[in-house]
Coordinates of C-alpha atoms and ligand atoms in Angstrom, one line a residue:
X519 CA -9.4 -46.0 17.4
X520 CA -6.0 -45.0 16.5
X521 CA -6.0 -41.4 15.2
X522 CA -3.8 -40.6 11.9
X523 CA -0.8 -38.6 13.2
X524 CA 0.6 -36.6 10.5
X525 CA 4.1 -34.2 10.4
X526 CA 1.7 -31.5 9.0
X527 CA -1.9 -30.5 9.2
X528 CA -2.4 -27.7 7.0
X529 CA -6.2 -25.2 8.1
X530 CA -7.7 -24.1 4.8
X531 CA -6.5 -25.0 1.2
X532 CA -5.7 -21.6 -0.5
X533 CA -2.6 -20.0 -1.8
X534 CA -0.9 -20.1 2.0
X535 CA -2.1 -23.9 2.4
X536 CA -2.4 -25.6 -1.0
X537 CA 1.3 -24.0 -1.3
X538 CA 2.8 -25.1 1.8
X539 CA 1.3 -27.8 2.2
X540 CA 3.1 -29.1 -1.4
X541 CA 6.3 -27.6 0.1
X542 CA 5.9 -29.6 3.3
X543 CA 5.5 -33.0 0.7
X544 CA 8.4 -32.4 -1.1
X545 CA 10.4 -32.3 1.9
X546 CA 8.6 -36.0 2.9
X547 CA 6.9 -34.2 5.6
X548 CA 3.5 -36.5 5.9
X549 CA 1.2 -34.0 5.0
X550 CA -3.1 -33.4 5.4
X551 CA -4.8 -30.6 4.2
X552 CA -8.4 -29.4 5.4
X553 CA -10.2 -27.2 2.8
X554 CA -14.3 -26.9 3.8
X555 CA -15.1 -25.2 0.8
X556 CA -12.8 -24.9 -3.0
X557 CA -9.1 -25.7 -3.3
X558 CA -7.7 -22.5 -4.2
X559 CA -9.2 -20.3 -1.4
X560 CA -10.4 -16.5 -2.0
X561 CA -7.8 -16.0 -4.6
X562 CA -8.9 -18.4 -7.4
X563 CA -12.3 -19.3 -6.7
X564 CA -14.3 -15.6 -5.5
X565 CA -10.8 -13.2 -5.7
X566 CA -7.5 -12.6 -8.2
X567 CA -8.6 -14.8 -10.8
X568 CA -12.2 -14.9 -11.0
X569 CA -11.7 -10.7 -11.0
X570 CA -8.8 -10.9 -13.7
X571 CA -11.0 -13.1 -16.0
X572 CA -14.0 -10.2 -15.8
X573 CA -11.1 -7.8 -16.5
X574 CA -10.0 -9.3 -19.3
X575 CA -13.3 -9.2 -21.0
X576 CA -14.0 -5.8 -20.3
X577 CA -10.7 -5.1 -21.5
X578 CA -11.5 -6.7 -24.6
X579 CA -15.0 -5.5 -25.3
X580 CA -13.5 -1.5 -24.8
X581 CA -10.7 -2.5 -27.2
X582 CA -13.4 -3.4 -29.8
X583 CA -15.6 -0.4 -29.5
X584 CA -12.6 2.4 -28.8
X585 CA -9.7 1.3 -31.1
X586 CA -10.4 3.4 -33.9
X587 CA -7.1 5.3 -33.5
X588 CA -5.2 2.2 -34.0
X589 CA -7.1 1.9 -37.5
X590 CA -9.4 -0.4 -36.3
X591 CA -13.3 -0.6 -36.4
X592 CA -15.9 -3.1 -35.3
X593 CA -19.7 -3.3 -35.9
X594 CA -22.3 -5.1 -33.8
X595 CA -19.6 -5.0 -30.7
X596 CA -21.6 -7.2 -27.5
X597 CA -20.9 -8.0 -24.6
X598 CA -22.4 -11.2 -23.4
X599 CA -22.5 -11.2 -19.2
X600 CA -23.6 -14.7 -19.0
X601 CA -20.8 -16.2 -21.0
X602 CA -18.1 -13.9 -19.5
X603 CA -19.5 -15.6 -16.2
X604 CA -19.4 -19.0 -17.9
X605 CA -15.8 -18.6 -18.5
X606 CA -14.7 -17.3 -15.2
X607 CA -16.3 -20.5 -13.8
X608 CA -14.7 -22.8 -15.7
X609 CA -11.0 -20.9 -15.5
X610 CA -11.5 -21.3 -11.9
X611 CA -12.5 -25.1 -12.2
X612 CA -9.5 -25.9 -14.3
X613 CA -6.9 -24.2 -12.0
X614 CA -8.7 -26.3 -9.4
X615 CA -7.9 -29.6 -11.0
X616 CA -4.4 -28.3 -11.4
X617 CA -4.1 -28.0 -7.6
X618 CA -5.9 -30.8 -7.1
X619 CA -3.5 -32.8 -9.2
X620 CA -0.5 -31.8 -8.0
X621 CA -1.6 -32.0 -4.4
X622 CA -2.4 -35.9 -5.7
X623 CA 1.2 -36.1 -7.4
X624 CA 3.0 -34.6 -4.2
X625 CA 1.3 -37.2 -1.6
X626 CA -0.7 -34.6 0.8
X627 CA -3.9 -35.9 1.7
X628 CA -6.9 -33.5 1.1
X629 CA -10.3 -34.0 3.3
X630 CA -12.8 -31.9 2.5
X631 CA -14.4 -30.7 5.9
X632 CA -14.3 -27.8 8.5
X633 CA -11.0 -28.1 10.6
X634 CA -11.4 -27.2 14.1
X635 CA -8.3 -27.4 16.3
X636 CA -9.2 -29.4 19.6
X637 CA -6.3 -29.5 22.1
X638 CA -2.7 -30.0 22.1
X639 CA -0.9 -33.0 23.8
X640 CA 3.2 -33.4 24.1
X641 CA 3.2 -35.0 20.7
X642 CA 1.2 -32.9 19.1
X643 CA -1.9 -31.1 18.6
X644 CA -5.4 -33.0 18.0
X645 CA -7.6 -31.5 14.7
X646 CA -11.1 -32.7 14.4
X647 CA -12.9 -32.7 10.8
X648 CA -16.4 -33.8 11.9
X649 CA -16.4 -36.5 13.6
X650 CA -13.1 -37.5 12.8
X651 CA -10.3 -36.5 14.8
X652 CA -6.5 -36.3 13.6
X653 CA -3.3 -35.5 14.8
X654 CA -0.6 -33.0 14.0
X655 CA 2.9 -32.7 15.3
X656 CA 2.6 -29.6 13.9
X657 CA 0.4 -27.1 12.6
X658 CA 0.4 -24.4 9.5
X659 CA -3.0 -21.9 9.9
X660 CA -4.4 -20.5 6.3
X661 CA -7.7 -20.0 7.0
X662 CA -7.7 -16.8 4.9
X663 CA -9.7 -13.6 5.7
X664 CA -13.6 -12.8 4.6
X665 CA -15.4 -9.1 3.7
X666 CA -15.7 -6.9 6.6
X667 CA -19.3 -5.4 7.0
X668 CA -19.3 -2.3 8.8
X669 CA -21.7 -1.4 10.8
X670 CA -23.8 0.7 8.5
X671 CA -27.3 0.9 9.5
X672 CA -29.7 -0.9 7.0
X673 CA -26.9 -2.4 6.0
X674 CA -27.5 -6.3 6.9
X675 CA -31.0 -5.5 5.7
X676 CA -30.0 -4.8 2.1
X677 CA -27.3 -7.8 2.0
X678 CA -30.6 -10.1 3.1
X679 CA -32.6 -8.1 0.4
X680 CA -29.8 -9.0 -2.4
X681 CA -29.3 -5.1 -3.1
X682 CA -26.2 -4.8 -1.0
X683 CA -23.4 -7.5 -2.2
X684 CA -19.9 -8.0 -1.0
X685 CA -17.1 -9.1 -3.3
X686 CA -18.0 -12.6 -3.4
X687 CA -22.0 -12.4 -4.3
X688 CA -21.2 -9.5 -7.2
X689 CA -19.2 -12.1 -8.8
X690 CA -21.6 -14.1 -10.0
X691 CA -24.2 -11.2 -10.3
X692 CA -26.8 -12.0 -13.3
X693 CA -26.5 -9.0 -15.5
X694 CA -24.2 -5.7 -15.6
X695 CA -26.1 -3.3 -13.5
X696 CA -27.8 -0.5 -14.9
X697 CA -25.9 1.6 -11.9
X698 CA -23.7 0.3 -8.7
X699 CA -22.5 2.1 -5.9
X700 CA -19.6 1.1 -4.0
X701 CA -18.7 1.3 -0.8
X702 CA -14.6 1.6 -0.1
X703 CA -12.3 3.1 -2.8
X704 CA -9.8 0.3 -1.9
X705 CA -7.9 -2.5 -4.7
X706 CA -11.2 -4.2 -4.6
X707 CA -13.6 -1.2 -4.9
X708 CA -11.4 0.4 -7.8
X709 CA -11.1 -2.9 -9.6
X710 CA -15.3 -3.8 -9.8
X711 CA -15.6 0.0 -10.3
X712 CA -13.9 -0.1 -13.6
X713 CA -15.2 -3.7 -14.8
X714 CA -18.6 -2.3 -14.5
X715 CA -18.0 1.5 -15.9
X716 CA -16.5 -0.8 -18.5
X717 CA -19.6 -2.5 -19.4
X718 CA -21.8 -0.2 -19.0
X719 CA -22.8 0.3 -15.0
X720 CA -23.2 4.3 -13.6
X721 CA -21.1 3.8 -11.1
X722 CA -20.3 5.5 -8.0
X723 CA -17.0 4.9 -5.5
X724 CA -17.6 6.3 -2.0
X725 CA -14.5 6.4 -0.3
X726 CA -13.7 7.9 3.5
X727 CA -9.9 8.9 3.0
X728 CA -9.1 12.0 0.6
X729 CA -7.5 9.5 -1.3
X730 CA -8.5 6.2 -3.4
X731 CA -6.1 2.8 -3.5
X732 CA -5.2 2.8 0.2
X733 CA -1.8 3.8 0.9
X734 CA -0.6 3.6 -2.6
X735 CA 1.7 6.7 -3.5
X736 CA 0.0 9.9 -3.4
X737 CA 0.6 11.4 -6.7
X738 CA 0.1 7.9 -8.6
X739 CA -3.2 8.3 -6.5
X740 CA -3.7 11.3 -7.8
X741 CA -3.4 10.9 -11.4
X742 CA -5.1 7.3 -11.3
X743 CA -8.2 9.3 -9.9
X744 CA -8.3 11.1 -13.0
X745 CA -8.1 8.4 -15.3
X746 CA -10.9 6.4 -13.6
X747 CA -13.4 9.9 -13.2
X748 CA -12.6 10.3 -17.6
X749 CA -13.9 7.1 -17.6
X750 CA -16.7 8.0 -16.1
X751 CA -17.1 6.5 -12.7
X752 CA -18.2 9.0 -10.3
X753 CA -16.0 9.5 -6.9
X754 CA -16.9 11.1 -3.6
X755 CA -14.0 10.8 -1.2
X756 CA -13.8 12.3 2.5
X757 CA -17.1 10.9 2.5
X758 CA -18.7 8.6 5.1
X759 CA -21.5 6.5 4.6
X760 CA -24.5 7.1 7.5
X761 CA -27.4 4.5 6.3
X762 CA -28.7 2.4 3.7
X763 CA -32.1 1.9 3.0
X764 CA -32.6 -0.2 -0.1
X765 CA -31.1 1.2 -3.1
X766 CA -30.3 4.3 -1.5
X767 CA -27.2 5.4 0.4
X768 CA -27.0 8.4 2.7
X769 CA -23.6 9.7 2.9
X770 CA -22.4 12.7 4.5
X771 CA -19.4 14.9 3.0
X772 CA -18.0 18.1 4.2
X773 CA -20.8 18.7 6.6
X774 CA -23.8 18.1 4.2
X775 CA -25.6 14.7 3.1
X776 CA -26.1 13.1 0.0
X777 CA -28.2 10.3 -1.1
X778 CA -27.0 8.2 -4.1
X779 CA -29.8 5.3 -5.4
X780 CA -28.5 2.3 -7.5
X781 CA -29.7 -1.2 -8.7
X782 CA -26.7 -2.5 -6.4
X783 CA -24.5 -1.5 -3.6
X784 CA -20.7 -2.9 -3.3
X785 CA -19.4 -3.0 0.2
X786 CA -15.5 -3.8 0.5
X787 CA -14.0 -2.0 3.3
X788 CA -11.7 -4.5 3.8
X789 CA -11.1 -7.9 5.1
X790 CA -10.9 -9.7 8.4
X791 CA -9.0 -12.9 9.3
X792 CA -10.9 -15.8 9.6
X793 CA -10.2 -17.0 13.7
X794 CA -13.6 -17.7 14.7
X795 CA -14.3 -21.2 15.0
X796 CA -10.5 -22.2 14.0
X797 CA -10.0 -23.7 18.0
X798 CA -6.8 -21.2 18.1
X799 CA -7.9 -20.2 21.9
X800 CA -8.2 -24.2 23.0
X801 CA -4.2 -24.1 22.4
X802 CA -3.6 -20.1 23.4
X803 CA -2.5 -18.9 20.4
X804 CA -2.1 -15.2 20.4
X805 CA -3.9 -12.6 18.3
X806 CA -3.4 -8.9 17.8
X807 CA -6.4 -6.8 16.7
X808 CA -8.2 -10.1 15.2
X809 CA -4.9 -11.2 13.6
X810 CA -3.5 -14.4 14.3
X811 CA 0.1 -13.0 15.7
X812 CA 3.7 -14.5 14.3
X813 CA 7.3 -13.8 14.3
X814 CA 9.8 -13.2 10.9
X815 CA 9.3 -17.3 10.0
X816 CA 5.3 -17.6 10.2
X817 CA 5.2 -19.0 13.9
X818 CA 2.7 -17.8 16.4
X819 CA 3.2 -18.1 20.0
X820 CA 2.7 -21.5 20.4
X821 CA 5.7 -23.6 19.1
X822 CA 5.1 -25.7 15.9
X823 CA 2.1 -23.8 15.1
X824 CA 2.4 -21.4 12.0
X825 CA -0.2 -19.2 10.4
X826 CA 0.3 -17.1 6.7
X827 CA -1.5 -15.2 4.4
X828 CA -4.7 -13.2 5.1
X829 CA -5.2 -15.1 8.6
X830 CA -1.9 -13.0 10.2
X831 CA -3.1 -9.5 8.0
X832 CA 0.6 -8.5 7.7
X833 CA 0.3 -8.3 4.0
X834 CA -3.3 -9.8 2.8
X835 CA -1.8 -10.7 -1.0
X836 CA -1.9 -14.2 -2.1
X837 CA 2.0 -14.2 -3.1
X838 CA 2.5 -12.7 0.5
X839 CA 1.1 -16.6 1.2
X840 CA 2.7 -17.9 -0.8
X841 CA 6.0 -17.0 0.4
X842 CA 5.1 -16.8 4.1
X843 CA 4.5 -20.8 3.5
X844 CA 8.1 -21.3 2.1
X845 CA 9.2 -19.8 5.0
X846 CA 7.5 -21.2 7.4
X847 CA 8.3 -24.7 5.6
X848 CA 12.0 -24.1 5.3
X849 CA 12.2 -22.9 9.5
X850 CA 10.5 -26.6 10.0
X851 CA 13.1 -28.4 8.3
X852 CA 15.4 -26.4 9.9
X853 CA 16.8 -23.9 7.6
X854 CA 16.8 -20.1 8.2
X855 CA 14.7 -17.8 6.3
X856 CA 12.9 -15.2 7.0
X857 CA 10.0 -12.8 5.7
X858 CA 11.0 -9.3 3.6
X859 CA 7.9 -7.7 3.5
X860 CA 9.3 -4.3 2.6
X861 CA 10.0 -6.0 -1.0
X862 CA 6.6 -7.6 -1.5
X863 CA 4.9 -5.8 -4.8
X864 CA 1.5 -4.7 -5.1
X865 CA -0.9 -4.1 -8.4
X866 CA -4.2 -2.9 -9.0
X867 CA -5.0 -5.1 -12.2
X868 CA -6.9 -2.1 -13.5
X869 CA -6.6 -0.1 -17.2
X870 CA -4.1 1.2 -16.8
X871 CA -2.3 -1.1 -14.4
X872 CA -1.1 0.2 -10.9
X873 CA 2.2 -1.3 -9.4
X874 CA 4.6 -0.4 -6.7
X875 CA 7.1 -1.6 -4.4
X876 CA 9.1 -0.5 -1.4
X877 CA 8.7 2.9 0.0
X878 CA 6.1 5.4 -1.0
X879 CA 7.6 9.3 -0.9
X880 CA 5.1 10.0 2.3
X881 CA 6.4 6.5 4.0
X882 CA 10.3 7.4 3.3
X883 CA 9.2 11.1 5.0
X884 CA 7.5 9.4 8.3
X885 CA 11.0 7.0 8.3
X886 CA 13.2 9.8 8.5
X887 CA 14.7 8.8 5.1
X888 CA 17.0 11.3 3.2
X889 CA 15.0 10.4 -0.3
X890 CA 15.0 11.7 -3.3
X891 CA 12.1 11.0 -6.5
X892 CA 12.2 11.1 -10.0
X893 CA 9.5 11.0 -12.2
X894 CA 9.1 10.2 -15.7
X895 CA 6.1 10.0 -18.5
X896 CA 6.1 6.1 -20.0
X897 CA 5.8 8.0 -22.9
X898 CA 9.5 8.0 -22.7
X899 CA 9.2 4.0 -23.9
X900 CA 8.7 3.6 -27.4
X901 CA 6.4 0.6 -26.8
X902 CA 4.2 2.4 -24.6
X903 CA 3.6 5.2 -27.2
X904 CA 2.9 2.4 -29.7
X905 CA 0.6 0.1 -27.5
X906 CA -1.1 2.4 -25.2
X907 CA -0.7 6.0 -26.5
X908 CA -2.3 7.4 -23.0
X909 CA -0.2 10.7 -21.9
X910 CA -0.8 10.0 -17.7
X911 CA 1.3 7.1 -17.2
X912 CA 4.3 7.5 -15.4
X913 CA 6.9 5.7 -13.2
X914 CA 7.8 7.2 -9.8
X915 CA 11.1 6.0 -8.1
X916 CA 12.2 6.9 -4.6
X917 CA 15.7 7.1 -3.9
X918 CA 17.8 7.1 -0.4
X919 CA 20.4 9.5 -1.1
X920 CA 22.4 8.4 1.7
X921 CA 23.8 5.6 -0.2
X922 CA 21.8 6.1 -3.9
X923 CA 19.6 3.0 -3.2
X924 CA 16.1 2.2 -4.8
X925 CA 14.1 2.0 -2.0
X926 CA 10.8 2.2 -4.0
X927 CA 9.3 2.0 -7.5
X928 CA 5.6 2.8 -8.4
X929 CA 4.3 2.8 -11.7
X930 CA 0.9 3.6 -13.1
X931 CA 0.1 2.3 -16.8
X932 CA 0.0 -1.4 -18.7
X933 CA 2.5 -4.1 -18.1
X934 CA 3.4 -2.5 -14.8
X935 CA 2.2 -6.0 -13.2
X936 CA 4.9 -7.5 -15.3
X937 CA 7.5 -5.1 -14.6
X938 CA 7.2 -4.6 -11.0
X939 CA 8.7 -8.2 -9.9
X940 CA 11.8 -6.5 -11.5
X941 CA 11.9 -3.9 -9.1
X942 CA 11.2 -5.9 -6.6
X943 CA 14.7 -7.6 -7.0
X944 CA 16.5 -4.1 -7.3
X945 CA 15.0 -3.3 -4.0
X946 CA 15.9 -7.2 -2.8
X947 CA 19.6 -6.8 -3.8
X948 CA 19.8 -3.4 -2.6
X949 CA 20.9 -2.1 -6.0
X950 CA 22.3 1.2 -6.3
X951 CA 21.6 3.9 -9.0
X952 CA 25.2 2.9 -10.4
X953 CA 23.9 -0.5 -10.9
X954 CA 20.8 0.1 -13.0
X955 CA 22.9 2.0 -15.1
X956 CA 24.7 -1.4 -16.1
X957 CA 22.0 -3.4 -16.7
X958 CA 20.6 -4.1 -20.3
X959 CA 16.9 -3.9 -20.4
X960 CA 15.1 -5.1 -24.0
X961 CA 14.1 -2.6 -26.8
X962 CA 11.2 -1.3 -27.0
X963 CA 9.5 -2.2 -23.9
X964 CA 8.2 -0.1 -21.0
X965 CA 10.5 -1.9 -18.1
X966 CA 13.1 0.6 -19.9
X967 CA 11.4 3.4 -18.2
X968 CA 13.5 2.5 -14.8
X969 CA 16.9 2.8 -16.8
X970 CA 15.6 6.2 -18.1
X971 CA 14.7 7.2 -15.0
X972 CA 17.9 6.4 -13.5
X973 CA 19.5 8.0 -16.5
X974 CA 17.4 11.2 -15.2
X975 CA 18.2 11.1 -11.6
X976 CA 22.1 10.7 -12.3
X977 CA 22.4 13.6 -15.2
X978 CA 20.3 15.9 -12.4
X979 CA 23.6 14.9 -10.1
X980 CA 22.0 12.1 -8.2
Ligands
NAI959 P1 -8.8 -2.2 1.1 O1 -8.3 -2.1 2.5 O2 -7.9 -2.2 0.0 O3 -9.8 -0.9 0.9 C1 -10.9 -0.6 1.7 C2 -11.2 0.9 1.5 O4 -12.5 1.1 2.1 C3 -10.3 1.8 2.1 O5 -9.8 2.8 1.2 C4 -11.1 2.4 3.3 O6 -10.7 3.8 3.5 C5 -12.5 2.4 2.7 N1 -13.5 2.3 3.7 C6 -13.6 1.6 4.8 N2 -14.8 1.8 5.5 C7 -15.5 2.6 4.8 C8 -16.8 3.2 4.9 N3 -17.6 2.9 5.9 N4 -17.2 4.1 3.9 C9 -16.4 4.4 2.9 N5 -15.1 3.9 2.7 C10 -14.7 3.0 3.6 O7 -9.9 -3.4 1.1 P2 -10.6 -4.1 -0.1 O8 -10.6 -3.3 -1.3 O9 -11.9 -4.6 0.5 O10 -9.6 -5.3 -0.4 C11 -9.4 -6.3 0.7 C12 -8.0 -6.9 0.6 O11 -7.9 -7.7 -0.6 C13 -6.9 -5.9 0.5 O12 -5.9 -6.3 1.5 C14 -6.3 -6.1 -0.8 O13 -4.9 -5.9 -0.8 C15 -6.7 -7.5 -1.2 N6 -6.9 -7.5 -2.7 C16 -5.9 -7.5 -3.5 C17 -6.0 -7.4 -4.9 C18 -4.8 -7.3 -5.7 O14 -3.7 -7.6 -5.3 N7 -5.0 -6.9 -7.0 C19 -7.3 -7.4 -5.5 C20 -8.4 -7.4 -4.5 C21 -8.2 -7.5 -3.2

């Protein structure tokens, strides 16, 4: 039988693949996309959105009951777990269909199926989906990444008892907890800490580094930590888990153990690309420390074969995949891009909202860079002291003196998601301090911050 022979055949159908492969169509590039599970990958159906429509509601619901500063009161305030579930489900579903659709619109064929890459021939490289067997004269890898469970002992015995859950199982968990510990202090573990300290969950975040969020900025770190412990979640960092049994976790800190019990355990220490099973070693493409390795443009060692997003673990975000499949999709047709990753941003889609860019003060110290920082209050933005009224949030930019260029903005408080893609482009274009000065931000919002902050730096004879 003669096997379909395609100029694309995109592995897994989130953000990295639904994206490129809809890049590839627009370019007539005859285009197949394998997805075994949900169009939409981690990031809409078990990740970003599913987590950002449980934040909403919490949101929401601690609006209700704590707004009475604002003038405003509520009786009878509840919050309905089911339905906030409900909901999530069926945001997901429709951004589905919208993929779905414009997949159909574009021309790229979708099979539903597990991709497994056979061989490669001079023409191409052979696919099969079951029993079925394709051919691609080229290939684009976005099989995405999945939880990584350490090897705790009691561990797997909890995850089979459905007392230990990872990020994808405490999504659809049937009711809020009465208490949760987590296990990581990571984006993940911060984000599920505050839903459920939000709706009513004692919860406890145990964390190994002296520091929560990873390698976001240490004194955004800081003051975040406090935020999250006055809203009650519980923290015990420098701490290392030894054993679960059950609903208890023995953790040791400074020497001496603890035990913590809870109704549920959290584990997200991370993630790990998805290469097993993908048929990468039938065609010898390279990996580095379970990463599938590429260049600047997305390709791996093996020519015509690509791989982006969580599968390479340079930058596991889904608008890292997004653009990493642009790229990859304009070096096919020929054109020359390549990846920036130092002007990627980053958020925490907590309350308040985390959100930085570029180089941290500690990073631009290891580099050798002649930095300096200024730090200002939001409260310095009228619309901040209108909408959120908190006194801890602040913006944080990091300057190379050497030739007064942004090099990196962090910002801790609400609408930093918003504002952060803005900073991202001072850091793209290399702005100096001289040029913020020029530019017109509107009035009132919290983006002003960054022209204030300039405004600081510059009267301080910056
Ligand atoms: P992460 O790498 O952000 O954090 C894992 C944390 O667990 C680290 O702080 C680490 O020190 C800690 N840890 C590891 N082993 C531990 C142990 N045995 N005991 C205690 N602590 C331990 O990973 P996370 O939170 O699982 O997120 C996975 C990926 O998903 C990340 O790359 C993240 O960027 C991405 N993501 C992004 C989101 C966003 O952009 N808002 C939201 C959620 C996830």
């Amino acid at each position: 039988m003669t096997k379909m022979v395609y100029d694309l055949i995109v592995l897994g159908g989130g953000p990295g693949g639904y994206h490129g492969a809809l890049q590839a169509a627009s370019h007539n590039l005859k285009t197949l996309l394998i997805e075994k599970e949900k169009l939409g990958g981690v990031c809409l159906n078990e990740g970003c959105i599913p987590t950002k429509t449980l934040l909403q509601s919490a949101k929401v619901y601690h609006h209700a009951l704590h707004s009475e500063d604002l003038g405003v009161t509520a009786s009878n305030v509840e919050y309905h777990h089911e339905k906030v579930l409900k909901r999530k489900n069926e945001v997901s579903a429709q951004l589905r269909s919208g993929i779905r659709g414009q997949l159909k619109v574009s021309g790229v064929e979708v099979i539903e199926g597990y991709g497994q890459i056979l061989r490669r021939q001079a023409d191409g490289f052979l696919v099969s989906i079951g029993e079925e067997v394709v051919k691609g004269k080229r290939l684009l890898l976005a099989t995405g990444a999945s939880p990584v469970i350490p090897p705790i002992p009691g561990l797997k015995e909890a995850i089979g008892q459905g007392i230990a859950l990872t990020s994808r199982e405490i999504l659809d968990i049937p009711h809020i907890p009465e208490s949760l510990t987590i296990i990581g202090g990571g984006v993940i573990g911060l984000e599920m800490a505050e839903y459920f300290a939000k709706t009513g969950s004692r919860v406890t975040v145990i964390e190994m580094q002296n520091q929560i969020g990873g390698p976001i900025d240490s004194e955004i770190s800081t003051t975040f930590l406090k935020i999250l412990k006055q809203m009650g979640i519980l923290f015990e960092l420098n701490a290392k888990v030894q054993s679960i049994d059950h609903h208890q976790v023995t953790y040791e800190k400074q020497g001496k153990t603890f035990r913590v019990d809870s109704e549920y355990i959290l584990v997200c220490t991370g993630r790990k690309p998805n290469i097993e099973n993908l048929g990468i070693e039938a065609i010898g493409v390279e990996t580095i420390k379970g990463c599938v390795s590429t260049d600047e443009t997305g390709q791996t060692n093996i020519p015509n074969v690509y791989a982006v997003g969580d599968l390479n673990g340079k930058s596991m975000l889904a608008h890292t995949a997004y653009r990493e499949a642009e790229v990859c999709i304009q070096t096919i047709i020929g054109k020359k891009e390549q990846m920036r990753y130092h002007t990627i941003p980053a958020v925490i889609y907590t309350t308040p909202e985390v959100a930085f860019v570029g180089e941290t003060e500690e990073s631009a110290l290891a580099k050798g860079i002649d930095y300096a920082k200024v730090n200002l209050p939001l409260n310095y933005s009228g619309r901040y002291v209108v909408e959120q009224g908190d006194r801890n949030g602040f913006i944080k930019i990091v300057i190379d003196k050497k030739y007064n260029q942004i090099i990196g903005v962090h910002i801790l408080g609400n609408y930093a998601s918003e504002i952060i893609y803005g900073a991202s482009m001072m850091l793209e274009t290399e702005m100096r301090t001289s040029d913020i000065e020029q530019l017109v931000f509107p009035h009132p919002s919290v983006s002003e911050v960054i022209k204030d902050a300039i405004h600081q730096y510059i009267k301080i004879g910056g």
